[in-house]
PDB file of N, CA and C in Angstrom:
ATOM      1  N   MET A   1      69.017  99.763  95.637  1.00  0.00           N
ATOM      2  CA  MET A   1      69.452  98.455  96.071  1.00  0.00           C
ATOM      3  C   MET A   1      70.499  97.920  95.101  1.00  0.00           C
ATOM      4  N   ASN A   2      71.585  97.458  95.631  1.00  0.00           N
ATOM      5  CA  ASN A   2      72.645  96.901  94.811  1.00  0.00           C
ATOM      6  C   ASN A   2      72.372  95.419  94.615  1.00  0.00           C
ATOM      7  N   THR A   3      72.074  95.016  93.384  1.00  0.00           N
ATOM      8  CA  THR A   3      71.760  93.610  93.135  1.00  0.00           C
ATOM      9  C   THR A   3      72.855  92.904  92.350  1.00  0.00           C
ATOM     10  N   GLN A   4      73.965  93.568  92.122  1.00  0.00           N
ATOM     11  CA  GLN A   4      75.050  92.938  91.390  1.00  0.00           C
ATOM     12  C   GLN A   4      76.015  92.279  92.345  1.00  0.00           C
ATOM     13  N   THR A   5      76.489  91.116  91.957  1.00  0.00           N
ATOM     14  CA  THR A   5      77.468  90.417  92.771  1.00  0.00           C
ATOM     15  C   THR A   5      78.832  91.045  92.533  1.00  0.00           C
ATOM     16  N   LYS A   6      79.522  91.370  93.625  1.00  0.00           N
ATOM     17  CA  LYS A   6      80.860  91.945  93.542  1.00  0.00           C
ATOM     18  C   LYS A   6      81.838  90.982  94.200  1.00  0.00           C
ATOM     19  N   PRO A   7      83.063  90.912  93.685  1.00  0.00           N
ATOM     20  CA  PRO A   7      84.063  90.109  94.387  1.00  0.00           C
ATOM     21  C   PRO A   7      84.282  90.699  95.778  1.00  0.00           C
ATOM     22  N   GLN A   8      84.382  89.853  96.762  1.00  0.00           N
ATOM     23  CA  GLN A   8      84.548  90.314  98.137  1.00  0.00           C
ATOM     24  C   GLN A   8      86.029  90.364  98.490  1.00  0.00           C
ATOM     25  N   LYS A   9      86.436  91.479  99.136  1.00  0.00           N
ATOM     26  CA  LYS A   9      87.830  91.609  99.534  1.00  0.00           C
ATOM     27  C   LYS A   9      88.151  90.719 100.719  1.00  0.00           C
ATOM     28  N   ASN A  10      87.137  90.421 101.550  1.00  0.00           N
ATOM     29  CA  ASN A  10      87.334  89.551 102.699  1.00  0.00           C
ATOM     30  C   ASN A  10      86.206  88.534 102.705  1.00  0.00           C
ATOM     31  N   HIS A  11      86.459  87.378 102.174  1.00  0.00           N
ATOM     32  CA  HIS A  11      85.393  86.392 102.049  1.00  0.00           C
ATOM     33  C   HIS A  11      85.548  85.236 103.037  1.00  0.00           C
ATOM     34  N   SER A  12      86.090  85.543 104.188  1.00  0.00           N
ATOM     35  CA  SER A  12      86.188  84.557 105.252  1.00  0.00           C
ATOM     36  C   SER A  12      84.791  84.277 105.793  1.00  0.00           C
ATOM     37  N   ASN A  13      84.596  83.117 106.360  1.00  0.00           N
ATOM     38  CA  ASN A  13      83.311  82.781 106.980  1.00  0.00           C
ATOM     39  C   ASN A  13      83.257  83.136 108.455  1.00  0.00           C
ATOM     40  N   SER A  14      84.285  83.780 108.987  1.00  0.00           N
ATOM     41  CA  SER A  14      84.254  84.153 110.401  1.00  0.00           C
ATOM     42  C   SER A  14      83.140  85.163 110.631  1.00  0.00           C
ATOM     43  N   ALA A  15      82.601  85.158 111.833  1.00  0.00           N
ATOM     44  CA  ALA A  15      81.513  86.082 112.158  1.00  0.00           C
ATOM     45  C   ALA A  15      81.954  87.527 111.976  1.00  0.00           C
ATOM     46  N   SER A  16      83.171  87.851 112.373  1.00  0.00           N
ATOM     47  CA  SER A  16      83.640  89.238 112.244  1.00  0.00           C
ATOM     48  C   SER A  16      83.757  89.657 110.777  1.00  0.00           C
ATOM     49  N   SER A  17      84.203  88.752 109.915  1.00  0.00           N
ATOM     50  CA  SER A  17      84.287  89.059 108.484  1.00  0.00           C
ATOM     51  C   SER A  17      82.900  89.242 107.883  1.00  0.00           C
ATOM     52  N   GLN A  18      81.965  88.410 108.314  1.00  0.00           N
ATOM     53  CA  GLN A  18      80.594  88.541 107.818  1.00  0.00           C
ATOM     54  C   GLN A  18      79.976  89.860 108.283  1.00  0.00           C
ATOM     55  N   ARG A  19      80.209  90.238 109.542  1.00  0.00           N
ATOM     56  CA  ARG A  19      79.707  91.524 110.033  1.00  0.00           C
ATOM     57  C   ARG A  19      80.305  92.671 109.232  1.00  0.00           C
ATOM     58  N   ALA A  20      81.592  92.581 108.920  1.00  0.00           N
ATOM     59  CA  ALA A  20      82.256  93.637 108.151  1.00  0.00           C
ATOM     60  C   ALA A  20      81.642  93.756 106.758  1.00  0.00           C
ATOM     61  N   ARG A  21      81.342  92.628 106.113  1.00  0.00           N
ATOM     62  CA  ARG A  21      80.709  92.666 104.788  1.00  0.00           C
ATOM     63  C   ARG A  21      79.327  93.300 104.865  1.00  0.00           C
ATOM     64  N   ILE A  22      78.552  92.940 105.886  1.00  0.00           N
ATOM     65  CA  ILE A  22      77.223  93.533 106.043  1.00  0.00           C
ATOM     66  C   ILE A  22      77.354  95.029 106.298  1.00  0.00           C
ATOM     67  N   ALA A  23      78.261  95.424 107.184  1.00  0.00           N
ATOM     68  CA  ALA A  23      78.452  96.847 107.494  1.00  0.00           C
ATOM     69  C   ALA A  23      78.805  97.631 106.234  1.00  0.00           C
ATOM     70  N   ASP A  24      79.748  97.134 105.455  1.00  0.00           N
ATOM     71  CA  ASP A  24      80.141  97.807 104.206  1.00  0.00           C
ATOM     72  C   ASP A  24      78.955  97.922 103.256  1.00  0.00           C
ATOM     73  N   TYR A  25      78.188  96.845 103.148  1.00  0.00           N
ATOM     74  CA  TYR A  25      77.035  96.822 102.238  1.00  0.00           C
ATOM     75  C   TYR A  25      75.978  97.831 102.683  1.00  0.00           C
ATOM     76  N   LEU A  26      75.689  97.874 103.991  1.00  0.00           N
ATOM     77  CA  LEU A  26      74.685  98.809 104.490  1.00  0.00           C
ATOM     78  C   LEU A  26      75.152 100.257 104.362  1.00  0.00           C
ATOM     79  N   ILE A  27      76.423 100.521 104.570  1.00  0.00           N
ATOM     80  CA  ILE A  27      76.947 101.878 104.393  1.00  0.00           C
ATOM     81  C   ILE A  27      76.752 102.322 102.947  1.00  0.00           C
ATOM     82  N   GLU A  28      76.984 101.426 102.010  1.00  0.00           N
ATOM     83  CA  GLU A  28      76.859 101.752 100.588  1.00  0.00           C
ATOM     84  C   GLU A  28      75.397 101.811 100.132  1.00  0.00           C
ATOM     85  N   ASN A  29      74.543 100.940 100.664  1.00  0.00           N
ATOM     86  CA  ASN A  29      73.180 100.788 100.137  1.00  0.00           C
ATOM     87  C   ASN A  29      72.062 101.209 101.091  1.00  0.00           C
ATOM     88  N   ILE A  30      72.367 101.476 102.341  1.00  0.00           N
ATOM     89  CA  ILE A  30      71.432 101.884 103.397  1.00  0.00           C
ATOM     90  C   ILE A  30      70.504 100.759 103.849  1.00  0.00           C
ATOM     91  N   ARG A  31      70.091  99.882 102.966  1.00  0.00           N
ATOM     92  CA  ARG A  31      69.176  98.798 103.332  1.00  0.00           C
ATOM     93  C   ARG A  31      69.593  97.511 102.622  1.00  0.00           C
ATOM     94  N   ALA A  32      69.184  96.389 103.205  1.00  0.00           N
ATOM     95  CA  ALA A  32      69.479  95.089 102.600  1.00  0.00           C
ATOM     96  C   ALA A  32      68.441  94.088 103.077  1.00  0.00           C
ATOM     97  N   THR A  33      68.067  93.179 102.189  1.00  0.00           N
ATOM     98  CA  THR A  33      67.160  92.106 102.585  1.00  0.00           C
ATOM     99  C   THR A  33      67.970  90.877 102.993  1.00  0.00           C
ATOM    100  N   THR A  34      67.313  89.988 103.693  1.00  0.00           N
ATOM    101  CA  THR A  34      67.934  88.711 104.047  1.00  0.00           C
ATOM    102  C   THR A  34      68.418  88.003 102.788  1.00  0.00           C
ATOM    103  N   ILE A  35      67.607  88.042 101.738  1.00  0.00           N
ATOM    104  CA  ILE A  35      67.958  87.370 100.478  1.00  0.00           C
ATOM    105  C   ILE A  35      69.228  87.978  99.889  1.00  0.00           C
ATOM    106  N   GLU A  36      69.316  89.303  99.861  1.00  0.00           N
ATOM    107  CA  GLU A  36      70.529  89.952  99.327  1.00  0.00           C
ATOM    108  C   GLU A  36      71.763  89.552 100.122  1.00  0.00           C
ATOM    109  N   LEU A  37      71.652  89.561 101.436  1.00  0.00           N
ATOM    110  CA  LEU A  37      72.807  89.228 102.259  1.00  0.00           C
ATOM    111  C   LEU A  37      73.243  87.791 102.053  1.00  0.00           C
ATOM    112  N   ARG A  38      72.297  86.906 101.836  1.00  0.00           N
ATOM    113  CA  ARG A  38      72.653  85.507 101.563  1.00  0.00           C
ATOM    114  C   ARG A  38      73.242  85.335 100.173  1.00  0.00           C
ATOM    115  N   GLU A  39      72.580  85.900  99.165  1.00  0.00           N
ATOM    116  CA  GLU A  39      72.989  85.663  97.777  1.00  0.00           C
ATOM    117  C   GLU A  39      74.180  86.502  97.343  1.00  0.00           C
ATOM    118  N   ILE A  40      74.243  87.754  97.756  1.00  0.00           N
ATOM    119  CA  ILE A  40      75.319  88.644  97.304  1.00  0.00           C
ATOM    120  C   ILE A  40      76.552  88.525  98.192  1.00  0.00           C
ATOM    121  N   LEU A  41      76.329  88.459  99.516  1.00  0.00           N
ATOM    122  CA  LEU A  41      77.460  88.449 100.441  1.00  0.00           C
ATOM    123  C   LEU A  41      77.804  87.064 100.982  1.00  0.00           C
ATOM    124  N   ASP A  42      77.007  86.049 100.628  1.00  0.00           N
ATOM    125  CA  ASP A  42      77.254  84.669 101.050  1.00  0.00           C
ATOM    126  C   ASP A  42      77.236  84.533 102.576  1.00  0.00           C
ATOM    127  N   ILE A  43      76.245  85.167 103.203  1.00  0.00           N
ATOM    128  CA  ILE A  43      76.076  85.088 104.650  1.00  0.00           C
ATOM    129  C   ILE A  43      74.826  84.267 104.913  1.00  0.00           C
ATOM    130  N   MET A  44      74.993  83.100 105.505  1.00  0.00           N
ATOM    131  CA  MET A  44      73.883  82.171 105.658  1.00  0.00           C
ATOM    132  C   MET A  44      72.942  82.501 106.815  1.00  0.00           C
ATOM    133  N   HIS A  45      73.406  83.255 107.812  1.00  0.00           N
ATOM    134  CA  HIS A  45      72.551  83.624 108.947  1.00  0.00           C
ATOM    135  C   HIS A  45      72.635  85.133 109.179  1.00  0.00           C
ATOM    136  N   PRO A  46      72.068  85.913 108.252  1.00  0.00           N
ATOM    137  CA  PRO A  46      72.158  87.360 108.369  1.00  0.00           C
ATOM    138  C   PRO A  46      71.580  87.909 109.675  1.00  0.00           C
ATOM    139  N   ALA A  47      70.480  87.334 110.156  1.00  0.00           N
ATOM    140  CA  ALA A  47      69.852  87.852 111.374  1.00  0.00           C
ATOM    141  C   ALA A  47      70.815  87.807 112.560  1.00  0.00           C
ATOM    142  N   GLY A  48      71.598  86.756 112.653  1.00  0.00           N
ATOM    143  CA  GLY A  48      72.575  86.644 113.741  1.00  0.00           C
ATOM    144  C   GLY A  48      73.643  87.713 113.658  1.00  0.00           C
ATOM    145  N   ARG A  49      74.140  87.970 112.446  1.00  0.00           N
ATOM    146  CA  ARG A  49      75.175  88.990 112.277  1.00  0.00           C
ATOM    147  C   ARG A  49      74.604  90.391 112.531  1.00  0.00           C
ATOM    148  N   ILE A  50      73.355  90.638 112.114  1.00  0.00           N
ATOM    149  CA  ILE A  50      72.711  91.925 112.367  1.00  0.00           C
ATOM    150  C   ILE A  50      72.554  92.130 113.869  1.00  0.00           C
ATOM    151  N   LYS A  51      72.144  91.087 114.576  1.00  0.00           N
ATOM    152  CA  LYS A  51      71.995  91.180 116.031  1.00  0.00           C
ATOM    153  C   LYS A  51      73.326  91.557 116.680  1.00  0.00           C
ATOM    154  N   GLU A  52      74.408  90.952 116.201  1.00  0.00           N
ATOM    155  CA  GLU A  52      75.733  91.260 116.736  1.00  0.00           C
ATOM    156  C   GLU A  52      76.136  92.708 116.441  1.00  0.00           C
ATOM    157  N   LEU A  53      75.837  93.190 115.231  1.00  0.00           N
ATOM    158  CA  LEU A  53      76.140  94.587 114.903  1.00  0.00           C
ATOM    159  C   LEU A  53      75.349  95.540 115.804  1.00  0.00           C
ATOM    160  N   LYS A  54      74.083  95.225 116.036  1.00  0.00           N
ATOM    161  CA  LYS A  54      73.265  96.059 116.925  1.00  0.00           C
ATOM    162  C   LYS A  54      73.875  96.102 118.323  1.00  0.00           C
ATOM    163  N   ALA A  55      74.364  94.976 118.797  1.00  0.00           N
ATOM    164  CA  ALA A  55      74.988  94.913 120.126  1.00  0.00           C
ATOM    165  C   ALA A  55      76.263  95.752 120.193  1.00  0.00           C
ATOM    166  N   LYS A  56      76.880  96.010 119.035  1.00  0.00           N
ATOM    167  CA  LYS A  56      78.099  96.818 118.968  1.00  0.00           C
ATOM    168  C   LYS A  56      77.791  98.292 118.690  1.00  0.00           C
ATOM    169  N   GLY A  57      76.508  98.660 118.744  1.00  0.00           N
ATOM    170  CA  GLY A  57      76.147 100.066 118.616  1.00  0.00           C
ATOM    171  C   GLY A  57      75.612 100.515 117.277  1.00  0.00           C
ATOM    172  N   TRP A  58      75.502  99.601 116.316  1.00  0.00           N
ATOM    173  CA  TRP A  58      74.944  99.965 115.016  1.00  0.00           C
ATOM    174  C   TRP A  58      73.437 100.105 115.153  1.00  0.00           C
ATOM    175  N   ASP A  59      72.893 101.223 114.668  1.00  0.00           N
ATOM    176  CA  ASP A  59      71.449 101.460 114.717  1.00  0.00           C
ATOM    177  C   ASP A  59      70.838 100.930 113.421  1.00  0.00           C
ATOM    178  N   ILE A  60      70.410  99.680 113.472  1.00  0.00           N
ATOM    179  CA  ILE A  60      69.820  98.995 112.322  1.00  0.00           C
ATOM    180  C   ILE A  60      68.412  98.585 112.717  1.00  0.00           C
ATOM    181  N   VAL A  61      67.440  98.981 111.910  1.00  0.00           N
ATOM    182  CA  VAL A  61      66.049  98.644 112.170  1.00  0.00           C
ATOM    183  C   VAL A  61      65.627  97.539 111.210  1.00  0.00           C
ATOM    184  N   THR A  62      64.904  96.569 111.748  1.00  0.00           N
ATOM    185  CA  THR A  62      64.408  95.453 110.943  1.00  0.00           C
ATOM    186  C   THR A  62      62.918  95.625 110.709  1.00  0.00           C
ATOM    187  N   HIS A  63      62.504  95.486 109.460  1.00  0.00           N
ATOM    188  CA  HIS A  63      61.080  95.395 109.169  1.00  0.00           C
ATOM    189  C   HIS A  63      60.891  94.268 108.167  1.00  0.00           C
ATOM    190  N   TRP A  64      59.663  93.956 107.840  1.00  0.00           N
ATOM    191  CA  TRP A  64      59.360  92.761 107.052  1.00  0.00           C
ATOM    192  C   TRP A  64      58.687  93.116 105.742  1.00  0.00           C
ATOM    193  N   GLU A  65      59.106  92.423 104.680  1.00  0.00           N
ATOM    194  CA  GLU A  65      58.512  92.559 103.346  1.00  0.00           C
ATOM    195  C   GLU A  65      58.450  91.177 102.718  1.00  0.00           C
ATOM    196  N   TYR A  66      57.694  91.068 101.648  1.00  0.00           N
ATOM    197  CA  TYR A  66      57.614  89.822 100.885  1.00  0.00           C
ATOM    198  C   TYR A  66      58.428  89.982  99.611  1.00  0.00           C
ATOM    199  N   HIS A  67      59.363  89.044  99.386  1.00  0.00           N
ATOM    200  CA  HIS A  67      60.247  89.081  98.219  1.00  0.00           C
ATOM    201  C   HIS A  67      60.368  87.682  97.625  1.00  0.00           C
ATOM    202  N   PRO A  68      60.555  87.601  96.294  1.00  0.00           N
ATOM    203  CA  PRO A  68      60.788  86.293  95.679  1.00  0.00           C
ATOM    204  C   PRO A  68      62.251  85.865  95.830  1.00  0.00           C
ATOM    205  N   THR A  69      62.454  84.562  95.977  1.00  0.00           N
ATOM    206  CA  THR A  69      63.815  84.018  95.961  1.00  0.00           C
ATOM    207  C   THR A  69      64.205  83.780  94.513  1.00  0.00           C
ATOM    208  N   ALA A  70      65.404  83.260  94.286  1.00  0.00           N
ATOM    209  CA  ALA A  70      65.893  83.002  92.930  1.00  0.00           C
ATOM    210  C   ALA A  70      64.983  82.054  92.159  1.00  0.00           C
ATOM    211  N   CYS A  71      64.318  81.143  92.865  1.00  0.00           N
ATOM    212  CA  CYS A  71      63.433  80.200  92.172  1.00  0.00           C
ATOM    213  C   CYS A  71      62.014  80.747  92.005  1.00  0.00           C
ATOM    214  N   GLY A  72      61.779  81.964  92.503  1.00  0.00           N
ATOM    215  CA  GLY A  72      60.491  82.609  92.298  1.00  0.00           C
ATOM    216  C   GLY A  72      59.486  82.461  93.423  1.00  0.00           C
ATOM    217  N   LYS A  73      59.827  81.717  94.457  1.00  0.00           N
ATOM    218  CA  LYS A  73      58.910  81.547  95.582  1.00  0.00           C
ATOM    219  C   LYS A  73      58.939  82.793  96.462  1.00  0.00           C
ATOM    220  N   ILE A  74      57.748  83.242  96.875  1.00  0.00           N
ATOM    221  CA  ILE A  74      57.642  84.434  97.707  1.00  0.00           C
ATOM    222  C   ILE A  74      57.850  84.061  99.177  1.00  0.00           C
ATOM    223  N   HIS A  75      58.700  84.844  99.854  1.00  0.00           N
ATOM    224  CA  HIS A  75      58.989  84.634 101.271  1.00  0.00           C
ATOM    225  C   HIS A  75      58.866  85.953 102.019  1.00  0.00           C
ATOM    226  N   ARG A  76      58.467  85.885 103.271  1.00  0.00           N
ATOM    227  CA  ARG A  76      58.519  87.042 104.167  1.00  0.00           C
ATOM    228  C   ARG A  76      59.958  87.115 104.667  1.00  0.00           C
ATOM    229  N   VAL A  77      60.622  88.221 104.361  1.00  0.00           N
ATOM    230  CA  VAL A  77      62.038  88.343 104.701  1.00  0.00           C
ATOM    231  C   VAL A  77      62.299  89.623 105.480  1.00  0.00           C
ATOM    232  N   GLY A  78      63.342  89.578 106.277  1.00  0.00           N
ATOM    233  CA  GLY A  78      63.762  90.761 106.999  1.00  0.00           C
ATOM    234  C   GLY A  78      64.401  91.758 106.050  1.00  0.00           C
ATOM    235  N   VAL A  79      64.102  93.021 106.282  1.00  0.00           N
ATOM    236  CA  VAL A  79      64.763  94.113 105.571  1.00  0.00           C
ATOM    237  C   VAL A  79      65.454  94.943 106.641  1.00  0.00           C
ATOM    238  N   TYR A  80      66.762  95.079 106.516  1.00  0.00           N
ATOM    239  CA  TYR A  80      67.573  95.759 107.501  1.00  0.00           C
ATOM    240  C   TYR A  80      67.918  97.148 106.970  1.00  0.00           C
ATOM    241  N   VAL A  81      67.585  98.174 107.754  1.00  0.00           N
ATOM    242  CA  VAL A  81      67.814  99.558 107.341  1.00  0.00           C
ATOM    243  C   VAL A  81      68.781 100.211 108.325  1.00  0.00           C
ATOM    244  N   LEU A  82      69.855 100.767 107.786  1.00  0.00           N
ATOM    245  CA  LEU A  82      70.875 101.422 108.599  1.00  0.00           C
ATOM    246  C   LEU A  82      70.467 102.864 108.880  1.00  0.00           C
ATOM    247  N   PHE A  83      70.404 103.224 110.168  1.00  0.00           N
ATOM    248  CA  PHE A  83      70.090 104.586 110.565  1.00  0.00           C
ATOM    249  C   PHE A  83      71.292 105.333 111.105  1.00  0.00           C
ATOM    250  N   LYS A  84      72.167 104.627 111.816  1.00  0.00           N
ATOM    251  CA  LYS A  84      73.326 105.322 112.402  1.00  0.00           C
ATOM    252  C   LYS A  84      74.485 104.350 112.565  1.00  0.00           C
ATOM    253  N   ILE A  85      75.670 104.831 112.235  1.00  0.00           N
ATOM    254  CA  ILE A  85      76.897 104.058 112.375  1.00  0.00           C
ATOM    255  C   ILE A  85      77.572 104.489 113.676  1.00  0.00           C
ATOM    256  N   PRO A  86      78.076 103.549 114.483  1.00  0.00           N
ATOM    257  CA  PRO A  86      78.791 103.973 115.690  1.00  0.00           C
ATOM    258  C   PRO A  86      80.037 104.766 115.312  1.00  0.00           C
ATOM    259  N   LYS A  87      80.431 105.679 116.174  1.00  0.00           N
ATOM    260  CA  LYS A  87      81.580 106.551 115.887  1.00  0.00           C
ATOM    261  C   LYS A  87      82.835 105.764 115.554  1.00  0.00           C
ATOM    262  N   ASP A  88      83.043 104.655 116.267  1.00  0.00           N
ATOM    263  CA  ASP A  88      84.268 103.874 116.027  1.00  0.00           C
ATOM    264  C   ASP A  88      84.109 102.843 114.903  1.00  0.00           C
ATOM    265  N   LYS A  89      82.929 102.740 114.328  1.00  0.00           N
ATOM    266  CA  LYS A  89      82.630 101.814 113.225  1.00  0.00           C
ATOM    267  C   LYS A  89      83.029 100.373 113.543  1.00  0.00           C
ATOM    268  N   ARG A  90      82.993 100.004 114.799  1.00  0.00           N
ATOM    269  CA  ARG A  90      83.395  98.645 115.184  1.00  0.00           C
ATOM    270  C   ARG A  90      82.413  97.609 114.629  1.00  0.00           C
ATOM    271  N   VAL A  91      82.958  96.483 114.189  1.00  0.00           N
ATOM    272  CA  VAL A  91      82.145  95.376 113.698  1.00  0.00           C
ATOM    273  C   VAL A  91      82.531  94.131 114.451  1.00  0.00           C
TER     274      VAL A  91
END
């Protein structure tokens, strides 16, 4: 799991830019939690962007785990695991 913050090459808030950041992150890391996507990639509604990627052919499976937030509170969060990238890599 990549927990370091990296400067983003495309830090627009558009849905397509957010999907592209998630896609790049999942390609590099295979899995990501809701917390990581919010804190590292600055995506406030990761579930919506994941749903959109799935609709575009990305094979991403969601399961649930308990993780602490930055303040230490434990939350049940989605964990998104990449299984297959569409041939055209559309986001």
